[in-house]
XYZ file of C-alpha atoms in Angstrom:
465
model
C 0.000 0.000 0.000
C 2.690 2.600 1.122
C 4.891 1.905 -2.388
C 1.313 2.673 -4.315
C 0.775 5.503 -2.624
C 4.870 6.371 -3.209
C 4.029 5.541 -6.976
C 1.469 8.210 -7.039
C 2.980 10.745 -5.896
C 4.987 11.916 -9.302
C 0.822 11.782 -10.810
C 0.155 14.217 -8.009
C 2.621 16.882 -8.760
C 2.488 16.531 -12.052
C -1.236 17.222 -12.047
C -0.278 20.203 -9.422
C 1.886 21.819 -11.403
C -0.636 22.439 -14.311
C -3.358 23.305 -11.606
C -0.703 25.930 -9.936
C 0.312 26.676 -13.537
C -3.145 27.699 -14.608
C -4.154 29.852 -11.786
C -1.350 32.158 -12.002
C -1.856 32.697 -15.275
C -5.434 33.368 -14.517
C -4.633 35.681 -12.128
C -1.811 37.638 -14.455
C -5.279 37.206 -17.007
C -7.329 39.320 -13.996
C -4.569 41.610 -13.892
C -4.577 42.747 -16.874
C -8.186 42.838 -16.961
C -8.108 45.652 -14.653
C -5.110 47.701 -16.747
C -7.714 47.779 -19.824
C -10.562 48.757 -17.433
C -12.807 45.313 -16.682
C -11.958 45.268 -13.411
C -15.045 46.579 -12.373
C -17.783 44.900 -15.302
C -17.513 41.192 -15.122
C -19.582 40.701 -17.637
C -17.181 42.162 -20.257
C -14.360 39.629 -21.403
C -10.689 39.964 -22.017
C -11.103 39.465 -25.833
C -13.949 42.574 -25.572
C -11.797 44.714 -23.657
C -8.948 44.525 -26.387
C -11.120 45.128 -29.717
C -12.562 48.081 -27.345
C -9.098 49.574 -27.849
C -9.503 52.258 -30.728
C -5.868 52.830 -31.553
C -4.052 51.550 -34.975
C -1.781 49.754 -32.462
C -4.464 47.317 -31.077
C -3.298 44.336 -32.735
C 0.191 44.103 -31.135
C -1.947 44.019 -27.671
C -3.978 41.122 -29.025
C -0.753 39.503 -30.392
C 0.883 39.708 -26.554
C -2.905 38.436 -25.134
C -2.608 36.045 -27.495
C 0.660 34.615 -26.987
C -0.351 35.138 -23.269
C -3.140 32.766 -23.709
C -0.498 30.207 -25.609
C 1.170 30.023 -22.500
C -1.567 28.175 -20.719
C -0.110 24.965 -22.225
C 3.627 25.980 -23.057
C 4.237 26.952 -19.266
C 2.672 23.372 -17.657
C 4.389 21.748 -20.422
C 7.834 23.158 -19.837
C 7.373 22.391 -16.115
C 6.109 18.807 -16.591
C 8.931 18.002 -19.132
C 11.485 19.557 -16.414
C 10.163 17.724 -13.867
C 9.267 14.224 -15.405
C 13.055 14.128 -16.620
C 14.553 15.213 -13.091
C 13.048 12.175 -11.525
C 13.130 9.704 -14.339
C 9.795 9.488 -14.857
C 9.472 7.676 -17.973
C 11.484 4.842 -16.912
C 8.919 3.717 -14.183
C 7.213 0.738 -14.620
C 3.360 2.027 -13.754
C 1.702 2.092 -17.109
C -1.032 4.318 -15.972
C -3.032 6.770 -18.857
C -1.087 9.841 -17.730
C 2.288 7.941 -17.973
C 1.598 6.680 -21.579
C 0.011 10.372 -22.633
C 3.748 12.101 -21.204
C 5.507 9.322 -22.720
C 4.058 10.043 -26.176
C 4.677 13.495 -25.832
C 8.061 13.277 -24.712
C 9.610 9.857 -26.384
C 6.773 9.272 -29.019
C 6.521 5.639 -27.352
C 3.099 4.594 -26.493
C 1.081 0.985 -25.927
C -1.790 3.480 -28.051
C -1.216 6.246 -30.255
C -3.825 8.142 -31.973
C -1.735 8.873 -34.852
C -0.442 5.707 -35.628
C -4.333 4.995 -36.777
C -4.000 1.345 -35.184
C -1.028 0.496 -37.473
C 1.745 -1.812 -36.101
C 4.114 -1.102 -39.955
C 7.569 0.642 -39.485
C 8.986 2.817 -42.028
C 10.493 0.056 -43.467
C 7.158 -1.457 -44.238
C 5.911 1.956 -46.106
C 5.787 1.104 -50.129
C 8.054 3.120 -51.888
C 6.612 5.677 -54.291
C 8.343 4.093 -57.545
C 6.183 0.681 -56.784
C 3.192 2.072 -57.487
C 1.398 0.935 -60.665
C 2.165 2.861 -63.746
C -1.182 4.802 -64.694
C -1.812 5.133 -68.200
C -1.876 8.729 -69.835
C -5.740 8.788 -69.755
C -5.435 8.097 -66.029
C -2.513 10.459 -65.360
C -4.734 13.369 -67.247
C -7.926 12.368 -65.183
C -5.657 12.419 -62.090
C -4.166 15.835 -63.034
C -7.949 17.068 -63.576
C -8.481 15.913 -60.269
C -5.930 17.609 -58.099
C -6.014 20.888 -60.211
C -9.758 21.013 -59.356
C -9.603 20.360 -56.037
C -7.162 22.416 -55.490
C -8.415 25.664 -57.154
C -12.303 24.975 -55.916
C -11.159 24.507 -52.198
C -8.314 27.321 -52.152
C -10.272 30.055 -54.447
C -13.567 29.415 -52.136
C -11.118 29.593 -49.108
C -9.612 32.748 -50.125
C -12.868 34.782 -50.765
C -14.361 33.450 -48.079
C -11.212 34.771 -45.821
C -11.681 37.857 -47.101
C -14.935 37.984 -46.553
C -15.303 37.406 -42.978
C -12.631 39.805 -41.991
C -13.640 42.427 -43.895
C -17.177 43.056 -44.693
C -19.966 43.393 -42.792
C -22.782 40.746 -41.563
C -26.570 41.359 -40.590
C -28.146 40.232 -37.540
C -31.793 39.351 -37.329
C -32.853 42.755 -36.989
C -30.845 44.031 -39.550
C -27.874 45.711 -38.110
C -24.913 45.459 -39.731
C -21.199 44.297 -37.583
C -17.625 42.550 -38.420
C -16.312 39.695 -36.917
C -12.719 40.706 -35.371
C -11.852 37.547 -33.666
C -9.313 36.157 -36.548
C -8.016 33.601 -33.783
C -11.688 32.002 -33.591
C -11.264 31.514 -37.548
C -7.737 29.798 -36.926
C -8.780 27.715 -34.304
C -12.099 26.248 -36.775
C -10.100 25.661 -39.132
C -7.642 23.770 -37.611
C -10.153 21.741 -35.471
C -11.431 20.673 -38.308
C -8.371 19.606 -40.273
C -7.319 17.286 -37.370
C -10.810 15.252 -37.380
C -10.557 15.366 -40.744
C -6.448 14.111 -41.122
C -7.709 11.795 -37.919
C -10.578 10.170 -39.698
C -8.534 9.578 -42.762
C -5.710 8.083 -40.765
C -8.049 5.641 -39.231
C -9.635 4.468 -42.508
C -6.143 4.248 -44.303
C -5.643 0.800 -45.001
C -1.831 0.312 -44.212
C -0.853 3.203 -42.158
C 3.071 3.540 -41.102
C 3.664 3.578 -37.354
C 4.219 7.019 -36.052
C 7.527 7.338 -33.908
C 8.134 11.339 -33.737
C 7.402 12.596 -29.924
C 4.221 14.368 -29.786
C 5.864 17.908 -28.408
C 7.726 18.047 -31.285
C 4.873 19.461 -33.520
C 4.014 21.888 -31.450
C 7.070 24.156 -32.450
C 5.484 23.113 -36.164
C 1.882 24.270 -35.161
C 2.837 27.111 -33.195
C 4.581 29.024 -36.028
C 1.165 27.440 -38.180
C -1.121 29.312 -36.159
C 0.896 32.315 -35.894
C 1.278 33.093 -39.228
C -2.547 31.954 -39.886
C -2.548 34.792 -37.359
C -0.584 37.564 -39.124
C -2.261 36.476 -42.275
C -5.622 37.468 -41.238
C -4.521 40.450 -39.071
C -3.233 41.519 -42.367
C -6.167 41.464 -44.228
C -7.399 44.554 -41.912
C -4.595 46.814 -43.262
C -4.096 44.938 -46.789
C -6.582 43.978 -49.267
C -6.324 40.330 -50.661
C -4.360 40.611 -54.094
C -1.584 42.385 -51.522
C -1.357 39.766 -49.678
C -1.246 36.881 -52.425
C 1.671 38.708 -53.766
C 3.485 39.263 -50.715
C 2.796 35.059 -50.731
C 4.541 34.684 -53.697
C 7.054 36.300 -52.008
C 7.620 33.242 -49.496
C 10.484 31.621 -51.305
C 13.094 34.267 -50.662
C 12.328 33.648 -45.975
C 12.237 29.990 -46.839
C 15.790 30.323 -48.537
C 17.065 32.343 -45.665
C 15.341 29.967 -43.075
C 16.813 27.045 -44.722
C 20.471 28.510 -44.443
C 19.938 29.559 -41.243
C 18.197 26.056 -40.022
C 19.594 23.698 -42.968
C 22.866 25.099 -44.093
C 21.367 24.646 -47.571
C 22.634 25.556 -50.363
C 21.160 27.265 -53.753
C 21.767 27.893 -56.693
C 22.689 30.943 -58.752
C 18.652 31.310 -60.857
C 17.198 30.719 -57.224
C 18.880 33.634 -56.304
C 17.868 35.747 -59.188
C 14.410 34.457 -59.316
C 14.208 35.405 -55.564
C 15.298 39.325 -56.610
C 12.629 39.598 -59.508
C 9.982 38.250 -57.060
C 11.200 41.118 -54.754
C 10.629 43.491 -57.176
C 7.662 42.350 -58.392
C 6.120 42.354 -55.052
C 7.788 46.165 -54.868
C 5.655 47.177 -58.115
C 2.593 45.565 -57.172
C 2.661 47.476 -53.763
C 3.631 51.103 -55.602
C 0.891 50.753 -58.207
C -2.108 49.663 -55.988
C -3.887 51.855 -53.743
C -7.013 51.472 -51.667
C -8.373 54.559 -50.620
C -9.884 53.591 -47.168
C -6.337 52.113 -46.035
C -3.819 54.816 -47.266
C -2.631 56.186 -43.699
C 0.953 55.750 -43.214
C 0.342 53.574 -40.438
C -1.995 51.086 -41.511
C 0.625 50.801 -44.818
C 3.177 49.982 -42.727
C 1.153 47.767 -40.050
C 0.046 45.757 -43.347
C 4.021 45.290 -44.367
C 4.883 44.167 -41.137
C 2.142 41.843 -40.689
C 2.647 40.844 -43.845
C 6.509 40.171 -43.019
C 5.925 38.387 -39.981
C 3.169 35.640 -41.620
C 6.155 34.965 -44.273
C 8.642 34.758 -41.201
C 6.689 31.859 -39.536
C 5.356 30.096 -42.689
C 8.679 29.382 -43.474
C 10.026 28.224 -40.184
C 7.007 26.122 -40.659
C 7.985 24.842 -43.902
C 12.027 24.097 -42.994
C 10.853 22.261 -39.592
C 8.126 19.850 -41.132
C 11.427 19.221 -43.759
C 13.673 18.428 -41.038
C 10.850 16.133 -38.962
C 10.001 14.168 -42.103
C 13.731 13.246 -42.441
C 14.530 12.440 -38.870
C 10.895 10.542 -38.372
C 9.939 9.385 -41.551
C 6.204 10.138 -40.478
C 3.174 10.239 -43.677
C 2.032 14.007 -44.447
C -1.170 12.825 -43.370
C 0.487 12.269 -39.843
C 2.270 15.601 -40.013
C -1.253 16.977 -40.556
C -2.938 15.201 -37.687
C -0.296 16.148 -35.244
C 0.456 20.009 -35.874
C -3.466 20.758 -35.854
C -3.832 18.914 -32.918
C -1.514 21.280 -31.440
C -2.924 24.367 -33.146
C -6.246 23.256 -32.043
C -4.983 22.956 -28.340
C -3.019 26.286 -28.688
C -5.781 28.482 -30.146
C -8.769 26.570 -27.472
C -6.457 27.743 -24.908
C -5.960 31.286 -25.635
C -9.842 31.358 -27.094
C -10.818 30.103 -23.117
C -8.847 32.262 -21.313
C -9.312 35.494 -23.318
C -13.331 34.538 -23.044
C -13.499 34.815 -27.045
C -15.260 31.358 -27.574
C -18.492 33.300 -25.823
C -18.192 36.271 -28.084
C -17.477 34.736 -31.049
C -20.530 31.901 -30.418
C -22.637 35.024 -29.403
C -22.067 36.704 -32.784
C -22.620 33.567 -34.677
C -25.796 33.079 -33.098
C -26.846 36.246 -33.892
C -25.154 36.364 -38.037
C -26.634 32.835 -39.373
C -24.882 33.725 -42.937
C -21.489 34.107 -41.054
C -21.722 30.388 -39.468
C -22.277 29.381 -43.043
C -19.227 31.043 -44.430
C -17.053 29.622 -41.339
C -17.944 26.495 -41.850
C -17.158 26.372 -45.788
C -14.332 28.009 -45.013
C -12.970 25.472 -42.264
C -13.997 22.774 -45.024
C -12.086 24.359 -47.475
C -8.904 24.618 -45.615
C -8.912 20.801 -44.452
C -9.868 19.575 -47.905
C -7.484 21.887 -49.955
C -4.716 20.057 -47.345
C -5.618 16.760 -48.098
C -5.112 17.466 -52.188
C -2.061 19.569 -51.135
C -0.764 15.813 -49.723
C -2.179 14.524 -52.954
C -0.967 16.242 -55.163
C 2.768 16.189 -54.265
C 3.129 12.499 -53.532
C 1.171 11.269 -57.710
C 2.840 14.607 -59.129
C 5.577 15.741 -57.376
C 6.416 19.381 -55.612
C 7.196 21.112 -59.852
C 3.496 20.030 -60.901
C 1.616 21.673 -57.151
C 3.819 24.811 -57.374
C 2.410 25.320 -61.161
C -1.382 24.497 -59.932
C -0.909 27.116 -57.025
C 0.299 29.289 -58.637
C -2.196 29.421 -61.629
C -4.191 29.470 -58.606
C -3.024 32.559 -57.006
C -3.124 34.487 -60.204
C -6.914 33.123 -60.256
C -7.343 34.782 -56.758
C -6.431 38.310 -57.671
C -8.728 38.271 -60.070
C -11.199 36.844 -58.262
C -10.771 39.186 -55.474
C -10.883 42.317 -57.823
C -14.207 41.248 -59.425
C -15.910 40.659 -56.550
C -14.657 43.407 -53.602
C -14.137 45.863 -56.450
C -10.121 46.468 -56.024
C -9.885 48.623 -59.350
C -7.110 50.758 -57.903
C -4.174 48.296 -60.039
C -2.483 50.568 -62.321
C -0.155 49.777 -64.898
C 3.118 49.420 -62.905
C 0.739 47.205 -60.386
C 0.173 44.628 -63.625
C 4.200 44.712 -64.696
C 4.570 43.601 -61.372
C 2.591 40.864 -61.165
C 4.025 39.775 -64.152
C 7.156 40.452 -63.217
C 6.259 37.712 -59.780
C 4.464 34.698 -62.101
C 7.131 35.321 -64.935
C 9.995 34.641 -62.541
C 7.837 31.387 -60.448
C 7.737 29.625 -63.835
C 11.474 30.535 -64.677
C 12.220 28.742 -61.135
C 9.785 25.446 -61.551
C 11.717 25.654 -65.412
C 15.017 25.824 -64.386
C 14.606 23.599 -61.441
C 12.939 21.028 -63.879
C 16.310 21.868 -66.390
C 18.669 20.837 -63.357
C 17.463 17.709 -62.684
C 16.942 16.585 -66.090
C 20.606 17.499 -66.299
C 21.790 15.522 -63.167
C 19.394 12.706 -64.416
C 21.446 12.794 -67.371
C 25.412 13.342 -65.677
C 24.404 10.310 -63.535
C 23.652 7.872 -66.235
C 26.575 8.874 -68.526
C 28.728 7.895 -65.400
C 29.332 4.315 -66.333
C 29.768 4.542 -70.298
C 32.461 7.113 -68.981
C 34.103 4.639 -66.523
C 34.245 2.045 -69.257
């Protein structure tokens, strides 16, 4: 009896430290409360006291009560993983559910795991991609069909739809017209969503690979994911939508510098010059387009910085999924799964403490149309991953980049016909030639290069002999 009791004990603080955890941050969470002026009106929550705040600068004060909110699980996590590896933990022999769910999280070694979808395979076991059957050109055209498609219904609908919510205005039942602020209740739908959906398919896949990546390890993954998803919608405030698909063509030249700085990796001379012309593409577009209602100096320069900071964390994003798929070997459907699991977790968090679950259910009961557009949009984004997945493992990464970005050409037009952004000029065209013109001379010249290594490699034996 006394060793049980002994063998409960490590349970016990662990489940005190999140307890102690969570009511210091609720009481930093009261604090600053009172600073914005709720101290005295309970009734009004944290997430209502920030969009109460009138200046230009509100957003960085819901980016630190967001991040505040993140902490809810980063601060009992840090402690736990601390504490669990002080006093050897993991190597105890008491298979309880709280040992197994730390275990995953830490070691990725589990009697159960959710992601592994029942599966028993290693990575050994996963077919390679050259044994699948050869399709037939009929089939490879109907499968091409298929993911371009997919791709542009889900992604287009998703991108007027984002726009949409953030930006124009929805009717109640007695005809008054509001905006839905809360951009983190968008993030957090959508990535719900996508990890029932990546979940589901994972379960029905008939010969899943066994997941061995520890759990915590996405969550550096899904909190740059929801972070830019963050910055991205922010943006939309300050930017209108054909902005900000340039500035996401503009992606590649962060990735490159994430990828030395995280990688070491190296590129070659047209990815560098490809990069520039993108740059000043992007630097055209942005002279020769003009919205009237956002011209203030500081609202142009909010928008580039938001702007900057989505590109900052989608590629950290990007580099760290790289370097997980080569250390792990996991499925993309299993990268999928696990970051939105995280995201999901991350964004519930903040959404709870910050109260904006209740104001964000509160204005959906009251703007039927937006549930509608929420929903398609969250269906949208976990579909349009799925053919993402798709996509690159029949096709390859040349053939997606050439869909999306037909795709985001697609979306400024889109966006123009339907919110009426006639302010392009001339120089705002060139430049968005100037950015597709210089994608396609990247997918050709990255096509050229391996054709070219294809070739060196099989010359190497008539040359030996």
């Amino acid at each position: 009896m006394y060793a049980y009791k002994m063998g409960r004990v490590p349970e016990l603080v662990i489940c005190s430290l999140i307890v102690v955890s969570l009511l210091v941050i609720h009481f930093f969470s009261d604090l600053l409360r009172a600073f914005l002026g709720g101290y005295y009106n309970k009734d009004v929550t944290l997430s209502q006291l920030v969009e109460a705040q009138s200046s230009d600068y509100a957003w960085l004060l819901k980016l630190l009560v967001n991040c505040f909110g993140y902490s809810c699980v980063f601060v009992p996590g840090y402690l736990i993983y601390k504490y669990v590896g002080r006093i050897n933990y993991l190597e105890r022999g008491n298979q309880t559910l709280l040992h197994r769910a730390i275990n995953m999280c830490i070691t990725g070694n589990s009697g159960y795991d959710q992601l592994d979808a029942g599966g028993s395979s290693t990575d050994k076991d996963r077919p390679a991609a050259s044994a699948a059957p050869k399709r037939t050109s009929s089939q490879e055209a109907v499968q091409l069909f298929w993911c371009f498609g997919g791709l542009m219904v889900s992604y287009l609908t998703w991108g007027v739809l984002q726009e949409k919510i953030m930006t124009q205005h929805y009717l109640n039942f007695a005809g008054e017209s509001s905006k839905f602020k809360d951009s983190q209740f968008l993030v957090f739908s959508n990535r719900l969503l996508a990890f029932l959906v990546a979940l589901a398919y994972l379960q029905w896949q008939p010969s899943p690979v066994r997941h061995r990546a520890p759990l915590y390890k996405y969550s550096y993954a899904s909190f740059s994911n929801i972070m830019s998803a963050w910055f991205q919608y922010e943006a939309l405030k300050f930017v209108n939508f054909p902005t900000q698909v340039l500035a996401k063509s503009c992606k590649i030249i962060p990735v490159m510098l994430m990828g030395k700085l995280m990688s070491k990796a190296k590129y070659e001379s047209y990815e560098y010059v490809t990069a520039i012309l993108i740059s000043l593409g992007m630097i055209f577009f942005m002279s020769g387009s003009s919205d009237s209602s956002k011209a203030s100096g500081v609202t142009t320069l909010t928008g580039i910085f938001l702007l900057s900071m989505y590109m900052v964390f989608d590629s950290f994003t990007a580099n760290w999924q790289g370097s997980l798929f080569k250390s792990y070997g996991m499925t993309s459907l299993q990268m999928m799964c696990g970051v939105n699991l995280f995201s999901s977790i991350f964004t519930g968090a903040s959404l709870s403490m910050q109260g904006g679950f209740m104001d964000s259910l509160a204005f959906a009961t009251e703007h039927p149309k937006f549930v509608f557009d929420m929903v398609v949009l969250s269906i949208c984004s976990a579909v349009g991953q799925l053919f993402i997945y798709h996509t690159i493992d029949v096709f390859g990464p040349v053939v997606f980049t050439i869909i999306m970005t037909l795709r985001q050409a697609v979306a400024i037009m889109l966006s123009c016909f339907i919110y009426h952004h006639h302010s392009i000029s001339v120089l705002g065209i060139f430049g968005v030639l100037i950015v597709f013109v210089a994608i396609f001379l990247r997918v050709y010249c990255t096509q050229r290069m391996r054709a070219m290594r294809k070739r060196a490699e099989a010359n190497k034996p008539k040359m030996a002999v």
